[in-house]
Tab-separated table of C-alpha atoms in Angstrom:
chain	number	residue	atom	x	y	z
A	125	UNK	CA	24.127	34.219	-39.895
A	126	UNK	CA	20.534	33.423	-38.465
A	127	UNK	CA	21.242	29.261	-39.528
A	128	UNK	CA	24.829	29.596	-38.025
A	129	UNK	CA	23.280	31.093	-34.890
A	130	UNK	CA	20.589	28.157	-34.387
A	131	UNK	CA	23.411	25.296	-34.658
A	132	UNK	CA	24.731	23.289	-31.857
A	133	UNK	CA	27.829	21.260	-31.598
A	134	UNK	CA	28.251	18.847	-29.174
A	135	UNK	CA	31.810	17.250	-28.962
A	136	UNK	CA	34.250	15.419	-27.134
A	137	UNK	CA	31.785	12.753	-26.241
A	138	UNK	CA	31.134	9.037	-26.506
A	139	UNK	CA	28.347	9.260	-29.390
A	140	UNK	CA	26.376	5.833	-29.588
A	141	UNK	CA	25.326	5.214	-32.841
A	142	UNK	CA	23.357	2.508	-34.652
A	143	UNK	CA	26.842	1.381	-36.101
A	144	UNK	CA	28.694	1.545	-32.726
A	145	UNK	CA	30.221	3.732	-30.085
A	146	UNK	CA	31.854	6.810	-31.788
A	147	UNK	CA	34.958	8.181	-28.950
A	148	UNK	CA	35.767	11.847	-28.855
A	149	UNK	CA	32.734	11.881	-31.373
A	150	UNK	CA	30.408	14.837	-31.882
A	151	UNK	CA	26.658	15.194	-32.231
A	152	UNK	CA	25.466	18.292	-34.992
A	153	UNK	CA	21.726	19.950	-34.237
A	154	UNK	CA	20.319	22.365	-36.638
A	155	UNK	CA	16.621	23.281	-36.396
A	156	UNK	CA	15.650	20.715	-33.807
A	157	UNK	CA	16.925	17.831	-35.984
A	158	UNK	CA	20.729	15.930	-35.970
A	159	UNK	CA	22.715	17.859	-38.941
A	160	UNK	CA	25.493	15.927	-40.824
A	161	UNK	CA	27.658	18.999	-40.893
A	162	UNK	CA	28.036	22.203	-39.111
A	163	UNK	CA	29.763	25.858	-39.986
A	164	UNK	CA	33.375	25.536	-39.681
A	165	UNK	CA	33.057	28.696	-36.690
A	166	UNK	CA	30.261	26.917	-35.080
A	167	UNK	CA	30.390	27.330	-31.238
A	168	UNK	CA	30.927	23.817	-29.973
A	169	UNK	CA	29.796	22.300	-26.247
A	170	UNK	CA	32.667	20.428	-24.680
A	171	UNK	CA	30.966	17.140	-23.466
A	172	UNK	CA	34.387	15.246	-22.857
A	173	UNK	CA	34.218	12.508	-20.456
A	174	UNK	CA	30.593	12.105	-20.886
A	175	UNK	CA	28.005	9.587	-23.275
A	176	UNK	CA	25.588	10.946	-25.973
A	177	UNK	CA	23.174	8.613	-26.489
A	178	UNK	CA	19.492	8.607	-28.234
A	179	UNK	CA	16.601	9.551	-26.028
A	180	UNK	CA	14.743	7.451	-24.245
A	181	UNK	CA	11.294	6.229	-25.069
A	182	UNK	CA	8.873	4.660	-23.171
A	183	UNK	CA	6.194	2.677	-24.747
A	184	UNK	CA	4.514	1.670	-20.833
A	185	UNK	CA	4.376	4.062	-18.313
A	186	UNK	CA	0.724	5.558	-16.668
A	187	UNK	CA	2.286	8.682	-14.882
A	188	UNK	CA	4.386	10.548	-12.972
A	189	UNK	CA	5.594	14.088	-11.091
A	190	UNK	CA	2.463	13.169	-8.836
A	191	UNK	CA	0.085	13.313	-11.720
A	192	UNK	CA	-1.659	10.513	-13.767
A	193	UNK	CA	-2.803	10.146	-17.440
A	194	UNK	CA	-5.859	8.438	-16.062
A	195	UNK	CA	-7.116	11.735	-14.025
A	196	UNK	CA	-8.695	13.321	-17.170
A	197	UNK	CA	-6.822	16.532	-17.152
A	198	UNK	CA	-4.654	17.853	-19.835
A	199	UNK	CA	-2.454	19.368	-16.993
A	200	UNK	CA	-1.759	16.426	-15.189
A	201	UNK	CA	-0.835	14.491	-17.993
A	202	UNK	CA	1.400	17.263	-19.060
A	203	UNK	CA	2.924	17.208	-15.674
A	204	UNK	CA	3.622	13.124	-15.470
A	205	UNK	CA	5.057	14.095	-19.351
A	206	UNK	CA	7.348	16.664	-18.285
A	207	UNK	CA	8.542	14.614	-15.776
A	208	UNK	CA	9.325	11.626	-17.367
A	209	UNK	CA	11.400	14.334	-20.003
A	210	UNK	CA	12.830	15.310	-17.112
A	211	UNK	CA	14.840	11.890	-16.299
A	212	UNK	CA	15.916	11.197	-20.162
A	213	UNK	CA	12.047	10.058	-21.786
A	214	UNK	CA	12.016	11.934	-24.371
A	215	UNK	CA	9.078	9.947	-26.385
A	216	UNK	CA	6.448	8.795	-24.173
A	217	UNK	CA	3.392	6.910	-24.818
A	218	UNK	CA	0.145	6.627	-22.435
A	219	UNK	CA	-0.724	4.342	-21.264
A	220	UNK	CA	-4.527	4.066	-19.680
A	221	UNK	CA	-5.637	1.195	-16.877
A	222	UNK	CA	-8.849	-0.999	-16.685
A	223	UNK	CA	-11.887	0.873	-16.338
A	224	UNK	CA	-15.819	1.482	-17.578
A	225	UNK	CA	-15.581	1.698	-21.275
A	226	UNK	CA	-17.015	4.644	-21.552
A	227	UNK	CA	-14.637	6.299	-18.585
A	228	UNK	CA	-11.638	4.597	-21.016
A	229	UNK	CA	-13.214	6.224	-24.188
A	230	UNK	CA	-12.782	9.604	-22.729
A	231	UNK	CA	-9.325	9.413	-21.255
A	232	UNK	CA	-8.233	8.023	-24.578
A	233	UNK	CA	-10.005	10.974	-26.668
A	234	UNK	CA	-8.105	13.605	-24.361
A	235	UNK	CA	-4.454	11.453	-24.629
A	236	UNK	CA	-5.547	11.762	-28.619
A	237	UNK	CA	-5.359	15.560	-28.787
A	238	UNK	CA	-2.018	15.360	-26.752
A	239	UNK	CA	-0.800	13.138	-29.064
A	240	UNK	CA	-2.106	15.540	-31.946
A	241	UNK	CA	0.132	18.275	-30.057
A	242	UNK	CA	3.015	16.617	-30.523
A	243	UNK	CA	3.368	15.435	-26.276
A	244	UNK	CA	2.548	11.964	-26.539
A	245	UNK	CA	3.593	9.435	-28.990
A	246	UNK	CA	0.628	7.228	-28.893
A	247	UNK	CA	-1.864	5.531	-26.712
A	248	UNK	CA	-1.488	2.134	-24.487
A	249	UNK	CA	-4.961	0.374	-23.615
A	250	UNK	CA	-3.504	-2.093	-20.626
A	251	UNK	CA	-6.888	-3.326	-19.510
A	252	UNK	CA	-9.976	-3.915	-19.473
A	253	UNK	CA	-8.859	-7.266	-21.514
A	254	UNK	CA	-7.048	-9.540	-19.099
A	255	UNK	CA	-7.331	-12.027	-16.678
A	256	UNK	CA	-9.099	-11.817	-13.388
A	257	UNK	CA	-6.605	-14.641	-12.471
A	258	UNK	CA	-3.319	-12.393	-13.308
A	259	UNK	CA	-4.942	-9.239	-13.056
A	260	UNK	CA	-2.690	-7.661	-10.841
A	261	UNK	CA	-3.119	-3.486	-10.001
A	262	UNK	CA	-6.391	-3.468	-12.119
A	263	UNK	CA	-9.812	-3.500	-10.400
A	264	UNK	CA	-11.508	-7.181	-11.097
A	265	UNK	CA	-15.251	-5.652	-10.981
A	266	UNK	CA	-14.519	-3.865	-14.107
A	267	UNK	CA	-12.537	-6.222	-16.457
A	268	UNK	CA	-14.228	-7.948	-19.518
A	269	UNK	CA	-13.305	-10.721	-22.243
A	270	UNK	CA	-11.859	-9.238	-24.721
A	271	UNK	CA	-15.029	-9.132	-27.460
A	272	UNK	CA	-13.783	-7.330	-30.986
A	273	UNK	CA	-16.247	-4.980	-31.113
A	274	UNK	CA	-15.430	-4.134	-27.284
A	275	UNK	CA	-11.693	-3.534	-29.126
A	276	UNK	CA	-12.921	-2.099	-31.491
A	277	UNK	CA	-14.522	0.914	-29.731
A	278	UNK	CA	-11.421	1.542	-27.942
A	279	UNK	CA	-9.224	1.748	-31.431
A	280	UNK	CA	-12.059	4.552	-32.723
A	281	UNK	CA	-12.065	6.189	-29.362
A	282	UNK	CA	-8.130	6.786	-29.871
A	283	UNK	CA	-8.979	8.352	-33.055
A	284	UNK	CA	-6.322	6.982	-35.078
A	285	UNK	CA	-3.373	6.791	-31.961
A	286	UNK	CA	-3.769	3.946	-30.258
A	287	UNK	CA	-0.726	2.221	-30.679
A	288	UNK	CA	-0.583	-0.798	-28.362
A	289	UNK	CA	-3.573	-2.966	-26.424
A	290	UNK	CA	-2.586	-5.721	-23.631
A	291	UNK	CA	-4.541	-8.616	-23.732
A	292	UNK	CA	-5.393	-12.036	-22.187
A	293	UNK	CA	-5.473	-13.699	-25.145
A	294	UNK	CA	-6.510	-16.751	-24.010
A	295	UNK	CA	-9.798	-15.588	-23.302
A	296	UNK	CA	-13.125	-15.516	-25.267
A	297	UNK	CA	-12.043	-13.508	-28.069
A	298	UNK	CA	-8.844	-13.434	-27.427
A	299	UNK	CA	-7.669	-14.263	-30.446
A	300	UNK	CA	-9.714	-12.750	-33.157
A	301	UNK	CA	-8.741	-9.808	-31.253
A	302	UNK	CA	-5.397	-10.226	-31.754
A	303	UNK	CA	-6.194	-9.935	-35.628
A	304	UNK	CA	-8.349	-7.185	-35.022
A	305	UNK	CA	-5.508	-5.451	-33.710
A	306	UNK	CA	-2.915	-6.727	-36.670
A	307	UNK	CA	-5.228	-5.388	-39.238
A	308	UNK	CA	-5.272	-1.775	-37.607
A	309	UNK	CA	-1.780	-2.148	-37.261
A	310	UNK	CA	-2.172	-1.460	-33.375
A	311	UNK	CA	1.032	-4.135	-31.230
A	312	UNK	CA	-1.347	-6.831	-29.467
A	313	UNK	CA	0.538	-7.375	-26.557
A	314	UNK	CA	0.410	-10.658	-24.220
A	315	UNK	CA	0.169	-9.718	-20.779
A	316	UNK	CA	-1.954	-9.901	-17.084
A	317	UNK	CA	-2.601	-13.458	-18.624
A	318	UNK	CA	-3.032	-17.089	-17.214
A	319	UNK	CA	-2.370	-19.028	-20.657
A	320	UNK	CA	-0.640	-21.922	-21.654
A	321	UNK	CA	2.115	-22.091	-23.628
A	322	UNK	CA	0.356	-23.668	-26.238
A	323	UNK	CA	-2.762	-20.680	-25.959
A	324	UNK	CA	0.448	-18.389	-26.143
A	325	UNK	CA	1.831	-19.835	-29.342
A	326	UNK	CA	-1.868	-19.669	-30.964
A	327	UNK	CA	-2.091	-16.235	-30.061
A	328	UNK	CA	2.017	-15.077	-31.322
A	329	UNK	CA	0.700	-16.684	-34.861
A	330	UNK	CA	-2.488	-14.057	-34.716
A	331	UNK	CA	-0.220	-11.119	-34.551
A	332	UNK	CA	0.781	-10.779	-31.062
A	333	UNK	CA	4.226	-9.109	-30.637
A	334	UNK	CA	4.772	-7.637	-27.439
A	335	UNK	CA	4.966	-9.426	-24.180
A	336	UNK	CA	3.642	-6.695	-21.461
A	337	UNK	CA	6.069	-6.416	-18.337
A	338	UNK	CA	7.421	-9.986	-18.919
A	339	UNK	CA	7.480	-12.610	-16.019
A	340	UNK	CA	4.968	-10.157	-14.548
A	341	UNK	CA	1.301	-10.989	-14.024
A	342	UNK	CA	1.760	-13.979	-15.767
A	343	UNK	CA	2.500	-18.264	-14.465
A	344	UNK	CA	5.943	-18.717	-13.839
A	345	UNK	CA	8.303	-20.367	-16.052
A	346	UNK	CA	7.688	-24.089	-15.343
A	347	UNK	CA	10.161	-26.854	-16.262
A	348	UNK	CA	6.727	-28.949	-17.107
A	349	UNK	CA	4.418	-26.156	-18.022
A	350	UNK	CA	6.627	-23.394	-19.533
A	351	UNK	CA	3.564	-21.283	-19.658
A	352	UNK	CA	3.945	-18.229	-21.516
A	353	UNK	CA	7.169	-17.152	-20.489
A	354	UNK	CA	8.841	-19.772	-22.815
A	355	UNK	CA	6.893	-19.211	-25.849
A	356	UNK	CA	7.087	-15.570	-25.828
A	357	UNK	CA	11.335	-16.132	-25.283
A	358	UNK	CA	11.381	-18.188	-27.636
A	359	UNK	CA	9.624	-16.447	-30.578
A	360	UNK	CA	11.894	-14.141	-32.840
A	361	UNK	CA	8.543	-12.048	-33.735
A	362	UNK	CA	8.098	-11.384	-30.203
A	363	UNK	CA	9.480	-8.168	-28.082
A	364	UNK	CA	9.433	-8.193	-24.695
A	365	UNK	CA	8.972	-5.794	-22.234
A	366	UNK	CA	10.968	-5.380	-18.773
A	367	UNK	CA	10.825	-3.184	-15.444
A	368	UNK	CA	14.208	-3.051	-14.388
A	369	UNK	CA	13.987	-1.254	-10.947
A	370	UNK	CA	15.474	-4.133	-8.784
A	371	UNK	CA	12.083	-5.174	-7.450
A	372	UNK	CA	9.701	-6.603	-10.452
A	373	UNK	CA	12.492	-8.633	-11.406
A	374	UNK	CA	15.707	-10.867	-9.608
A	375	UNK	CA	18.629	-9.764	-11.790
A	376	UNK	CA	18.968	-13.783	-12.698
A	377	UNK	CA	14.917	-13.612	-14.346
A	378	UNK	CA	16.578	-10.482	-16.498
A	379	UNK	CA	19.930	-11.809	-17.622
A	380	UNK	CA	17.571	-14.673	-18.879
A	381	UNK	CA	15.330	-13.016	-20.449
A	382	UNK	CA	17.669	-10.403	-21.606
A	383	UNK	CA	19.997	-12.952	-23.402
A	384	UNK	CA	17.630	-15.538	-24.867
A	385	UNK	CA	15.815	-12.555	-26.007
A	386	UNK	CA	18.944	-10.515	-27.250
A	387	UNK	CA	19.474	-6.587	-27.553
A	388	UNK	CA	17.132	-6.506	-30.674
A	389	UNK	CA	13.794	-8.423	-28.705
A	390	UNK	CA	13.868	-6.055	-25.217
A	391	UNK	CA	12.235	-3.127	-24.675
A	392	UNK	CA	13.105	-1.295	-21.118
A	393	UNK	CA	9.980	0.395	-19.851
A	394	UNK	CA	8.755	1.958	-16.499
A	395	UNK	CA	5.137	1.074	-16.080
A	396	UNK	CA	5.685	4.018	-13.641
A	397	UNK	CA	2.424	5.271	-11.520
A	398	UNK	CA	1.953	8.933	-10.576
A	399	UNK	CA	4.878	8.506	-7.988
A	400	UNK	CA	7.564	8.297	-10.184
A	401	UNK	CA	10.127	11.226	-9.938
A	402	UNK	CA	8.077	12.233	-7.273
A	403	UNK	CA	7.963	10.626	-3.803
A	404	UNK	CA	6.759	7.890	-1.615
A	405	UNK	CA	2.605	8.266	0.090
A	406	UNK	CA	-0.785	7.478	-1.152
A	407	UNK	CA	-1.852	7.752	-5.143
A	408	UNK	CA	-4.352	6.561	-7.278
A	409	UNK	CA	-4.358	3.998	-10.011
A	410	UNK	CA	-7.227	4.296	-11.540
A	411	UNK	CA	-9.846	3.416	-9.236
A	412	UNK	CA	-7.639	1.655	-6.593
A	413	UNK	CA	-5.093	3.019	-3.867
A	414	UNK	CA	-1.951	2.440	-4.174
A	415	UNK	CA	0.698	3.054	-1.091
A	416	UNK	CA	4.518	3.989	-2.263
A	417	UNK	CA	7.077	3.069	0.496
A	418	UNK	CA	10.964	3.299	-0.225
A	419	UNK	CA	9.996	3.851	-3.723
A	420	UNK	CA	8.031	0.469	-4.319
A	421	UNK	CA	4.413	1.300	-4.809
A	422	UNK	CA	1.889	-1.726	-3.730
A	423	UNK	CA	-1.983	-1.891	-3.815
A	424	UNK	CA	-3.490	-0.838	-0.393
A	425	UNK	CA	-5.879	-3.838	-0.428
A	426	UNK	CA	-3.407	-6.702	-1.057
A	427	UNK	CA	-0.494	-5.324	-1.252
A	428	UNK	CA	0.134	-6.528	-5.242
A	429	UNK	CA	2.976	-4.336	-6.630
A	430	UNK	CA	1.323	-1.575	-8.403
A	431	UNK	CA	3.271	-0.189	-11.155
A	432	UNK	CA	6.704	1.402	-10.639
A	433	UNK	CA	8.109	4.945	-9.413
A	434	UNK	CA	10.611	3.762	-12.102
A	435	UNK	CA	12.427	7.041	-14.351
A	436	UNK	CA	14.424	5.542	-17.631
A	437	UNK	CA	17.384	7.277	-16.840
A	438	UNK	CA	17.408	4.885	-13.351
A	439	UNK	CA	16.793	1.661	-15.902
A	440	UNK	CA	19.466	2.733	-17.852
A	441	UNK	CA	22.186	2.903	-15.281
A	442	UNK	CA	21.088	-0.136	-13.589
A	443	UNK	CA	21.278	-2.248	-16.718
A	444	UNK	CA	25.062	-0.789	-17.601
A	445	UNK	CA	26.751	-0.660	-14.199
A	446	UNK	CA	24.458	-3.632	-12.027
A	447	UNK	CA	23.399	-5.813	-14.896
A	448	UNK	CA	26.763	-5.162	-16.615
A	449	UNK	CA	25.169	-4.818	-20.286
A	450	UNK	CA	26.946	-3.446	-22.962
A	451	UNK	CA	25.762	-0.034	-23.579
A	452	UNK	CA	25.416	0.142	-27.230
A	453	UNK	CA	22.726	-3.298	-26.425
A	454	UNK	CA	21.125	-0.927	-23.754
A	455	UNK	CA	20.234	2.192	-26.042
A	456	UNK	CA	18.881	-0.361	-28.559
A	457	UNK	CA	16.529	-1.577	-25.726
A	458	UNK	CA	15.537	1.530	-24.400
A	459	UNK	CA	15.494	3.499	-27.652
A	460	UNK	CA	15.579	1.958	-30.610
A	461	UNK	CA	13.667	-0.804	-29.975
A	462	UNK	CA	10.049	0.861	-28.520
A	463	UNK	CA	10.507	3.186	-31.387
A	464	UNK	CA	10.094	0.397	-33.834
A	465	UNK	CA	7.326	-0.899	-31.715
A	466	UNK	CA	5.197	2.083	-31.773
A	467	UNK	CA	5.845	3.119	-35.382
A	468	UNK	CA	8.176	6.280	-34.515
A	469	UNK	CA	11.666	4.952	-35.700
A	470	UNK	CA	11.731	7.288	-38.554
A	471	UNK	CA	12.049	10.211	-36.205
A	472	UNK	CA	13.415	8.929	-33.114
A	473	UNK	CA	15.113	6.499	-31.038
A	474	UNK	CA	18.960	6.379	-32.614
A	475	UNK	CA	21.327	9.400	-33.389
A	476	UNK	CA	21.291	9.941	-37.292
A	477	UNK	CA	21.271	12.953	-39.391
A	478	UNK	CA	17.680	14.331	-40.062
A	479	UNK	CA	16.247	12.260	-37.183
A	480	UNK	CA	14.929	14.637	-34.009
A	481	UNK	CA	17.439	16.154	-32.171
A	482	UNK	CA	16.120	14.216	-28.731
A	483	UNK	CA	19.458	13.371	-26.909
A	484	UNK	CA	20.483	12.326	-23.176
A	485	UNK	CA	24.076	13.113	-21.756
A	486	UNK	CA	25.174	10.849	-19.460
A	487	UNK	CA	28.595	11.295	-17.085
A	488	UNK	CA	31.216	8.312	-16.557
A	489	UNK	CA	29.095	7.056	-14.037
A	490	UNK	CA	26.068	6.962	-16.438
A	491	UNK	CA	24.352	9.120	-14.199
A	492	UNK	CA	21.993	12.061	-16.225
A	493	UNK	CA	23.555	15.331	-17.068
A	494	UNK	CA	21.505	16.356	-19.954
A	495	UNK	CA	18.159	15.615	-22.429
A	496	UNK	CA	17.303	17.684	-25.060
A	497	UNK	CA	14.284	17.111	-26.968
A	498	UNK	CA	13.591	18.673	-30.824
A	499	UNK	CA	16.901	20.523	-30.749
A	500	UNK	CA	15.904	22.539	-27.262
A	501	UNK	CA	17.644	21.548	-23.406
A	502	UNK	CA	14.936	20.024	-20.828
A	503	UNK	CA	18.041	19.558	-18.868
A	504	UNK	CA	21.311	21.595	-19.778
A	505	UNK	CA	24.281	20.421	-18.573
A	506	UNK	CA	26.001	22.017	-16.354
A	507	UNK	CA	30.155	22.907	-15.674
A	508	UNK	CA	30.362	20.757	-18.897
């Protein structure tokens, strides 16, 4: 009676599933995992009129709730985690911005023990690597050529979780750290980088396989110089990454990339700062203020857009009902897909029996009614 107790049906729904869209379908948890069948008396959750689909996970984001994973506190990062769970995210990597090398070596050793606990799915290294030229929210005084054995410490500081570093590959080193990377089976990502398309090419046949934030701190497409927009498009090994908040990107620069890339080659992310889910005024990122106004955060100094206050659960509903994507296309680029990437598809990022129970329930509108994560609500839904 215990095992009957502990299972959850939820029916009625529209269950997205690697194979398709499943109506009036039903989702089976037993033990914090998806079952394939359930007691024939099992109580059952009406969810009519409402989506089941995977939950989210973001392989970019440095924060949120207020809190960043760069501060050096367990706590906070729990807080930007919880968050981000909050609003659908229920795998979440962190990711760390430039900084000293030693300063980066302890952040990633306390985002290593997190990860250990089970709260973070790996660790992001965007910076100290890139370009000076395309370097965007990241302080210049502190970024470096990317020098393997410079990589290298980063990877051992991570303690076996790193799972993605952004780089400017075309500079010195660039591309023997890209191999570097490949042969620790860490995703080299191209991003905050001034190349050619040709440099880009060179460094997609070292191993690079992520494009960070594409179009973003980067040369524009060029009908001369396609730059590395075009190669990384273009490239069937390559997955790239996209903010869709309404403000990194003109809905014309997605569609684009969305469809020369297809469903399989996008991965939705946030790149959210400590604002997101939180409110507009002053933060830090990393060593630089940033000033959040209507929800777009922007450097102090400059004013270069500094990360998002972007939640998933916001991407998602913008890409079905603005962008007018197909939602099975969606879930693959804001599930599916980053799971791949970072090595977790075995246990997340589609709905399939023994997978983790991690779930979002989403209304007609698409607008967030539920996430459970390992079998357990974050959000319950409610009058359901």
């Amino acid at each position: 009676m215990a095992g009957r107790a502990a299972t959850k049906v939820l029916s009625g729904a529209r269950v997205v599933l690697p194979t398709g869209t499943v109506e009036n379908g039903r989702v089976i948890v037993e033990g914090g995992r998806i079952a394939g069948a359930a007691p024939a008396d099992a109580p059952a959750l009406d969810l009519s009129g409402h989506w089941i689909v995977p939950g989210f996970v973001d392989m970019h984001v440095h924060g949120g709730g207020g809190a960043s994973f760069t501060s050096g506190t367990a706590e906070d990062v729990l807080t930007g985690v919880r968050t981000h769970r909050e609003h659908g995210t229920t795998t979440i990597t962190g990711s760390l911005v430039t900084g000293e090398m030693d300063v980066l070596a302890r952040q990633a050793a306390l985002l290593s023990e997190l990860v250990e606990q089970g709260d973070l799915a790996g660790i992001h290294f965007e910076g100290p690597f890139i370009s000076p030229c395309r370097k965007g929210a990241h302080s210049e005084d502190l970024l470096r050529d990317p020098d393997p054995a410079e990589v290298r410490k980063l990877i051992d500081a991570a303690h076996g979780t790193a799972k993605m570093v952004t780089l400017a590959t075309e500079l010195p080193g660039g591309i023997e750290s890209v191999r570097l990377l490949a042969e620790h089976g860490v995703v080299a990502a191209i991003g905050h980088t001034d190349a050619t398309y040709d440099q880009t090419v060179e460094a997609i046949e070292a191993g690079a396989t992520v494009a960070t934030h594409l179009y973003n701190a980067m040369p524009a497409l060029g009908h001369r110089t396609p730059g590395p927009i075009a190669a990384l498009l273009e490239d069937e090994r390559v997955t790239v990454e996209l903010i869709n908040d309404g403000t990194h990107l003109h809905p014309a620069a997605l569609e684009l990339a969305y469809h020369r890339a297809g469903a399989a080659r996008v991965a939705f992310i946030t790149d959210a700062m400590d604002a997101a889910g939180f409110g507009d005024g002053t933060y830090l990122l990393g060593p630089l203020e940033v000033e959040v106004k209507d929800g777009v955060a922007r450097l102090a100094e400059g004013g270069s857009i500094a990360g998002s206050t972007l939640t998933l659960d916001t991407a998602f509903k913008r890409a079905v009902t603005i962008d007018r994507l197909p939602v099975e296309d969606v879930v693959r680029s804001i599930s599916a897909n980053p799971a791949r990437l970072l090595g977790v598809d075995d246990r997340v990022g589609s709905l399939e029996p023994g997978k983790d129970a991690d779930l979002v329930v989403l209304d007609a509108e698409f607008t967030l009614k539920g996430v459970m994560r390992k079998g357990e609500w974050v959000v319950e839904p409610q009058g359901a």
